[in-house]
Amino acid sequence: MAELKQFIFFDFEMKCDDRGMPYENMEAIRLGAVKYDLQTRRITSFDRYIQPASREPLSPFCKNLTGINDGDLETADPFPVVYSEFLFWIGGVKKSRFFSWSKSDLSRLKIDSHLHGLPAVTLEKIEKRYVDFQDIFSKGVSKVNLSVENALAIYGSPFEGETHHPMYDSYNTLRVFLHYYSEPVTSDIEMARAFILNGEEIELATINERIKEVLTLDIAELTDNLHFAYRMTNARKFLKKVSKTVGKYDNILLNRSGIFSEDVQHLVHQLHAFNKNLHESFQEHLECSSRIMIIDDYSETALKNLK
């Protein structure tokens, strides 16, 4: 595989209507992107209007939202031409990694490529190298899907340029990406607020103490719901509850910033071990067609010792 040399962040503006529109009909009408050179850190941009196959006028809602008018599209090139220019500007798919803020942009690229009968081989290479960075960010920081503007606000940075302008949307997605990797402490503090602390403000000096308090309460709640035996349907519900609790703390083990203490990480490791053992026990009971799941002494003791 070719050496990775650049990141491509891209975004589409699409036909839209506040009365609703099938997604397959929401053709791309503008493509914007930025290219980030990994060696020089130089940023270059791409911005093209796209003439859609359907020549119906844009809805007033779409014009107002995107700032794009029918006149902008009348002289624009069709999708195949813009796509070809985009690939030329990239300068090598195999040396690139592709990002967007939600997978809808990749879906749009695939749908419009299929609509115009373009070869799938290059698209498959792009898809193989594609990352939905909104998904990465929501799982690692915000818990919910945020706008690019709100993601930047976590780092105290304003959105730069015009909103609903695909080149600026791409550029600001790159900025979120750079903040995410260069400011892991800020990212992890926000993660703790979003996933564990229900949005409460927290100082770095007290974050481990506070997480340990919440984790202890969560473990106590699980212990209170732990019984010697369950009907299998109730066992399944308890497993879901345990898994949901464990999921709150997954990023603690990643500890990208190094701010989480060994004590807190140890508790989370133990909770993971309890969850794993519980699921294995459930599967064994299920395979034996048991109607009742018996909680073994090891699992019960392991959970209670975490309190």
Short mmCIF file of C-alpha atoms in Angstrom, two decimals:
data_model
loop_
_atom_site.label_atom_id
_atom_site.label_comp_id
_atom_site.label_asym_id
_atom_site.label_seq_id
_atom_site.Cartn_x
_atom_site.Cartn_y
_atom_site.Cartn_z
CA MET A 1 0.00 0.00 0.00
CA ALA A 2 1.24 3.51 -0.85
CA GLU A 3 2.63 5.69 1.94
CA LEU A 4 0.02 7.95 3.54
CA LYS A 5 0.89 11.55 2.67
CA GLN A 6 -2.27 13.61 2.97
CA PHE A 7 -5.72 13.95 4.50
CA ILE A 8 -8.71 14.94 2.36
CA PHE A 9 -11.69 16.48 4.15
CA PHE A 10 -14.74 16.88 1.89
CA ASP A 11 -18.35 17.99 2.08
CA PHE A 12 -21.34 18.22 -0.25
CA GLU A 13 -24.19 20.68 -0.40
CA MET A 14 -27.26 18.91 -1.77
CA LYS A 15 -30.67 19.70 -3.15
CA CYS A 16 -33.12 20.00 -0.28
CA ASP A 17 -36.68 20.99 0.56
CA ASP A 18 -38.32 21.70 3.90
CA ARG A 19 -41.33 19.69 2.69
CA GLY A 20 -39.14 16.61 2.49
CA MET A 21 -37.30 14.92 -0.37
CA PRO A 22 -36.16 11.32 -0.96
CA TYR A 23 -32.44 11.10 -0.24
CA GLU A 24 -31.70 9.62 -3.66
CA ASN A 25 -33.13 12.82 -5.22
CA MET A 26 -30.98 15.12 -3.11
CA GLU A 27 -28.31 15.46 -5.77
CA ALA A 28 -25.03 17.18 -4.99
CA ILE A 29 -24.97 20.82 -6.08
CA ARG A 30 -21.61 21.84 -4.63
CA LEU A 31 -18.47 20.00 -3.57
CA GLY A 32 -15.91 21.52 -1.25
CA ALA A 33 -12.75 20.01 0.19
CA VAL A 34 -9.42 20.77 1.82
CA LYS A 35 -6.18 18.85 1.49
CA TYR A 36 -3.80 18.65 4.47
CA ASP A 37 -0.22 17.70 3.66
CA LEU A 38 1.13 15.58 6.52
CA GLN A 39 4.73 16.65 6.00
CA THR A 40 4.42 20.37 5.32
CA ARG A 41 1.03 20.92 7.05
CA ARG A 42 0.07 23.00 4.04
CA ILE A 43 -3.66 23.31 3.40
CA THR A 44 -5.12 23.69 -0.10
CA SER A 45 -8.77 23.90 -1.09
CA PHE A 46 -11.24 22.74 -3.72
CA ASP A 47 -14.65 24.30 -4.43
CA ARG A 48 -16.97 23.58 -7.37
CA TYR A 49 -20.66 24.00 -8.13
CA ILE A 50 -22.30 20.94 -9.67
CA GLN A 51 -25.08 21.01 -12.24
CA PRO A 52 -27.60 18.35 -11.13
CA ALA A 53 -29.13 15.90 -13.60
CA SER A 54 -32.58 17.10 -12.55
CA ARG A 55 -32.97 20.67 -13.75
CA GLU A 56 -35.90 21.50 -11.52
CA PRO A 57 -35.40 24.85 -9.74
CA LEU A 58 -34.04 24.76 -6.21
CA SER A 59 -36.59 25.20 -3.46
CA PRO A 60 -36.66 28.56 -1.65
CA PHE A 61 -35.65 26.66 1.50
CA CYS A 62 -32.58 25.21 -0.22
CA LYS A 63 -31.54 28.58 -1.64
CA ASN A 64 -31.83 30.20 1.77
CA LEU A 65 -30.01 27.37 3.57
CA THR A 66 -27.10 26.94 1.18
CA GLY A 67 -26.82 30.37 -0.40
CA ILE A 68 -26.83 28.63 -3.80
CA ASN A 69 -29.06 29.96 -6.60
CA ASP A 70 -30.22 28.36 -9.83
CA GLY A 71 -27.93 30.71 -11.72
CA ASP A 72 -24.90 29.24 -9.95
CA LEU A 73 -25.81 25.82 -11.34
CA GLU A 74 -26.76 26.78 -14.89
CA THR A 75 -23.14 27.24 -15.95
CA ALA A 76 -21.70 24.60 -13.61
CA ASP A 77 -20.23 21.34 -14.84
CA PRO A 78 -22.13 18.07 -14.28
CA PHE A 79 -21.09 15.65 -11.57
CA PRO A 80 -18.76 13.46 -13.73
CA VAL A 81 -16.65 16.48 -14.70
CA VAL A 82 -16.45 17.85 -11.16
CA TYR A 83 -15.61 14.40 -9.81
CA SER A 84 -12.80 14.07 -12.36
CA GLU A 85 -11.45 17.49 -11.35
CA PHE A 86 -11.68 16.47 -7.70
CA LEU A 87 -9.61 13.34 -8.32
CA PHE A 88 -7.03 15.35 -10.27
CA TRP A 89 -6.81 17.86 -7.41
CA ILE A 90 -6.34 15.03 -4.88
CA GLY A 91 -3.35 13.83 -6.87
CA GLY A 92 -3.44 10.22 -5.71
CA VAL A 93 -6.20 8.36 -3.89
CA LYS A 94 -3.85 5.66 -2.56
CA LYS A 95 -1.71 8.17 -0.66
CA SER A 96 -4.77 9.82 0.90
CA ARG A 97 -7.16 9.27 3.77
CA PHE A 98 -10.64 10.71 3.40
CA PHE A 99 -12.77 12.33 6.10
CA SER A 100 -16.16 13.98 6.38
CA TRP A 101 -18.47 15.10 9.17
CA SER A 102 -21.02 12.25 8.94
CA LYS A 103 -21.23 9.40 6.48
CA SER A 104 -23.89 11.18 4.41
CA ASP A 105 -21.15 12.74 2.27
CA LEU A 106 -19.72 9.35 1.34
CA SER A 107 -23.26 8.12 0.63
CA ARG A 108 -23.85 11.12 -1.63
CA LEU A 109 -20.62 10.44 -3.49
CA LYS A 110 -21.63 6.81 -4.05
CA ILE A 111 -25.22 7.57 -5.09
CA ASP A 112 -24.29 10.30 -7.57
CA SER A 113 -21.45 8.22 -9.00
CA HIS A 114 -23.91 5.38 -9.59
CA LEU A 115 -26.47 7.80 -11.05
CA HIS A 116 -23.96 8.90 -13.68
CA GLY A 117 -22.63 5.41 -14.37
CA LEU A 118 -19.10 6.14 -13.18
CA PRO A 119 -16.67 3.24 -12.65
CA ALA A 120 -16.76 1.87 -9.12
CA VAL A 121 -13.06 1.03 -8.82
CA THR A 122 -11.86 4.48 -7.69
CA LEU A 123 -14.85 4.95 -5.43
CA GLU A 124 -14.07 1.64 -3.73
CA LYS A 125 -10.53 2.85 -3.07
CA ILE A 126 -11.90 6.03 -1.49
CA GLU A 127 -14.39 4.10 0.63
CA LYS A 128 -11.60 1.79 1.85
CA ARG A 129 -9.69 4.86 3.06
CA TYR A 130 -12.69 6.74 4.44
CA VAL A 131 -13.29 7.85 8.05
CA ASP A 132 -16.54 9.28 9.42
CA PHE A 133 -14.92 11.74 11.81
CA GLN A 134 -18.21 12.82 13.37
CA ASP A 135 -18.65 9.22 14.50
CA ILE A 136 -15.11 9.14 15.94
CA PHE A 137 -15.74 12.41 17.76
CA SER A 138 -19.11 11.42 19.20
CA LYS A 139 -17.74 8.10 20.49
CA GLY A 140 -14.59 9.65 21.92
CA VAL A 141 -15.69 13.08 23.13
CA SER A 142 -19.24 14.37 22.79
CA LYS A 143 -21.44 11.23 23.12
CA VAL A 144 -23.97 12.82 20.74
CA ASN A 145 -23.58 14.05 17.17
CA LEU A 146 -22.67 17.73 17.26
CA SER A 147 -22.43 20.28 14.50
CA VAL A 148 -18.92 21.25 13.44
CA GLU A 149 -19.52 24.65 15.03
CA ASN A 150 -20.43 23.13 18.41
CA ALA A 151 -17.51 20.70 18.25
CA LEU A 152 -15.13 23.63 17.75
CA ALA A 153 -16.71 25.42 20.72
CA ILE A 154 -15.45 22.64 23.02
CA TYR A 155 -11.94 23.89 22.27
CA GLY A 156 -12.89 27.56 22.49
CA SER A 157 -12.60 28.03 18.72
CA PRO A 158 -15.16 29.79 16.53
CA PHE A 159 -16.27 28.51 13.13
CA GLU A 160 -14.26 30.23 10.40
CA GLY A 161 -15.91 31.26 7.12
CA GLU A 162 -19.44 30.75 5.83
CA THR A 163 -21.70 28.07 7.24
CA HIS A 164 -23.27 25.66 4.72
CA HIS A 165 -20.33 26.36 2.43
CA PRO A 166 -18.77 22.94 1.75
CA MET A 167 -15.20 24.17 1.51
CA TYR A 168 -15.45 25.99 4.84
CA ASP A 169 -17.31 23.06 6.39
CA SER A 170 -14.44 20.82 5.29
CA TYR A 171 -11.83 23.25 6.58
CA ASN A 172 -13.52 23.52 9.97
CA THR A 173 -13.85 19.74 10.19
CA LEU A 174 -10.09 19.61 9.72
CA ARG A 175 -9.76 22.14 12.54
CA VAL A 176 -11.85 19.93 14.86
CA PHE A 177 -9.63 17.00 13.87
CA LEU A 178 -6.45 18.92 14.71
CA HIS A 179 -7.85 20.11 18.05
CA TYR A 180 -8.95 16.57 18.90
CA TYR A 181 -5.46 15.14 18.46
CA SER A 182 -3.43 18.10 19.74
CA GLU A 183 -5.56 18.79 22.84
CA PRO A 184 -6.24 15.36 24.37
CA VAL A 185 -6.72 16.78 27.89
CA THR A 186 -9.55 19.03 26.73
CA SER A 187 -11.01 16.13 24.73
CA ASP A 188 -10.92 13.74 27.70
CA ILE A 189 -12.38 16.27 30.14
CA GLU A 190 -15.28 16.86 27.76
CA MET A 191 -15.64 13.10 27.30
CA ALA A 192 -15.92 12.63 31.06
CA ARG A 193 -18.53 15.39 31.26
CA ALA A 194 -20.58 13.95 28.41
CA PHE A 195 -20.38 10.22 29.15
CA ILE A 196 -20.00 10.02 32.93
CA LEU A 197 -20.84 13.28 34.71
CA ASN A 198 -24.10 14.27 32.99
CA GLY A 199 -22.63 17.52 31.71
CA GLU A 200 -21.44 18.92 35.04
CA GLU A 201 -18.43 21.22 35.00
CA ILE A 202 -15.29 19.62 36.38
CA GLU A 203 -11.74 20.75 37.09
CA LEU A 204 -8.75 18.68 36.08
CA ALA A 205 -7.55 18.55 39.68
CA THR A 206 -10.70 16.79 40.90
CA ILE A 207 -11.72 14.78 37.84
CA ASN A 208 -10.50 11.39 39.09
CA GLU A 209 -12.11 11.83 42.50
CA ARG A 210 -15.43 12.74 40.90
CA ILE A 211 -15.33 9.90 38.36
CA LYS A 212 -14.56 7.45 41.15
CA GLU A 213 -17.59 8.71 43.11
CA VAL A 214 -19.92 8.21 40.14
CA LEU A 215 -18.37 4.86 39.26
CA THR A 216 -18.83 3.67 42.84
CA LEU A 217 -22.50 4.66 42.73
CA ASP A 218 -22.96 2.82 39.42
CA ILE A 219 -21.33 -0.31 40.83
CA ALA A 220 -23.51 -0.09 43.95
CA GLU A 221 -26.62 0.10 41.78
CA LEU A 222 -25.55 -3.00 39.84
CA THR A 223 -24.81 -4.81 43.09
CA ASP A 224 -28.27 -3.97 44.42
CA ASN A 225 -29.75 -5.54 41.28
CA LEU A 226 -27.55 -8.63 41.43
CA HIS A 227 -29.37 -11.81 42.46
CA PHE A 228 -28.37 -15.43 42.93
CA ALA A 229 -30.61 -16.52 40.06
CA TYR A 230 -32.53 -14.94 37.17
CA ARG A 231 -35.05 -16.07 34.67
CA MET A 232 -33.26 -15.87 31.33
CA THR A 233 -35.39 -12.94 30.14
CA ASN A 234 -34.50 -10.99 33.29
CA ALA A 235 -30.87 -12.05 32.98
CA ARG A 236 -30.79 -10.56 29.49
CA LYS A 237 -32.12 -7.26 30.85
CA PHE A 238 -29.50 -7.23 33.59
CA LEU A 239 -26.76 -7.89 31.03
CA LYS A 240 -27.93 -4.91 28.98
CA LYS A 241 -27.82 -2.74 32.09
CA VAL A 242 -24.29 -3.90 32.92
CA SER A 243 -23.11 -3.37 29.33
CA LYS A 244 -24.59 0.14 29.28
CA THR A 245 -22.80 0.98 32.52
CA VAL A 246 -19.51 -0.42 31.25
CA GLY A 247 -19.88 1.58 28.03
CA LYS A 248 -19.89 4.84 29.98
CA TYR A 249 -16.29 4.22 31.01
CA ASP A 250 -14.74 2.71 27.86
CA ASN A 251 -12.78 5.87 27.05
CA ILE A 252 -11.19 5.85 30.50
CA LEU A 253 -9.19 2.81 29.42
CA LEU A 254 -8.05 4.56 26.22
CA ASN A 255 -6.77 7.43 28.42
CA ARG A 256 -5.42 9.36 25.43
CA SER A 257 -4.48 12.30 27.62
CA GLY A 258 -3.02 10.32 30.52
CA ILE A 259 -5.16 12.22 33.04
CA PHE A 260 -7.06 9.24 34.45
CA SER A 261 -5.51 7.67 37.54
CA GLU A 262 -4.45 4.05 37.92
CA ASP A 263 -7.10 3.58 40.62
CA VAL A 264 -9.89 4.67 38.31
CA GLN A 265 -8.55 2.60 35.42
CA HIS A 266 -8.24 -0.44 37.69
CA LEU A 267 -11.90 -0.16 38.73
CA VAL A 268 -12.96 0.12 35.09
CA HIS A 269 -10.81 -2.90 34.15
CA GLN A 270 -12.47 -4.91 36.91
CA LEU A 271 -15.91 -3.82 35.77
CA HIS A 272 -15.03 -4.94 32.24
CA ALA A 273 -13.88 -8.30 33.58
CA PHE A 274 -17.16 -8.74 35.47
CA ASN A 275 -19.12 -7.88 32.33
CA LYS A 276 -17.12 -10.34 30.22
CA ASN A 277 -17.57 -13.16 32.73
CA LEU A 278 -21.28 -12.43 33.04
CA HIS A 279 -21.80 -12.59 29.27
CA GLU A 280 -19.86 -15.84 29.01
CA SER A 281 -21.97 -17.34 31.78
CA PHE A 282 -25.17 -16.20 30.08
CA GLN A 283 -24.07 -17.76 26.79
CA GLU A 284 -23.30 -21.07 28.52
CA HIS A 285 -26.75 -21.13 30.12
CA LEU A 286 -28.32 -20.23 26.77
CA GLU A 287 -26.53 -23.04 24.96
CA CYS A 288 -27.80 -25.49 27.59
CA SER A 289 -31.37 -24.25 27.05
CA SER A 290 -31.55 -23.18 30.70
CA ARG A 291 -34.58 -21.28 31.86
CA ILE A 292 -32.69 -19.96 34.88
CA MET A 293 -29.27 -18.30 35.00
CA ILE A 294 -27.26 -18.91 38.18
CA ILE A 295 -24.75 -16.21 39.12
CA ASP A 296 -21.55 -17.90 40.22
CA ASP A 297 -19.80 -16.92 43.43
CA TYR A 298 -16.82 -15.50 41.55
CA SER A 299 -18.93 -12.99 39.62
CA GLU A 300 -20.93 -11.98 42.67
CA THR A 301 -17.83 -11.52 44.82
CA ALA A 302 -15.95 -9.68 42.06
CA LEU A 303 -18.70 -7.08 41.71
CA LYS A 304 -19.23 -6.60 45.44
CA ASN A 305 -15.49 -6.14 45.99
CA LEU A 306 -15.56 -3.18 43.61
CA LYS A 307 -17.79 -1.18 45.93
#
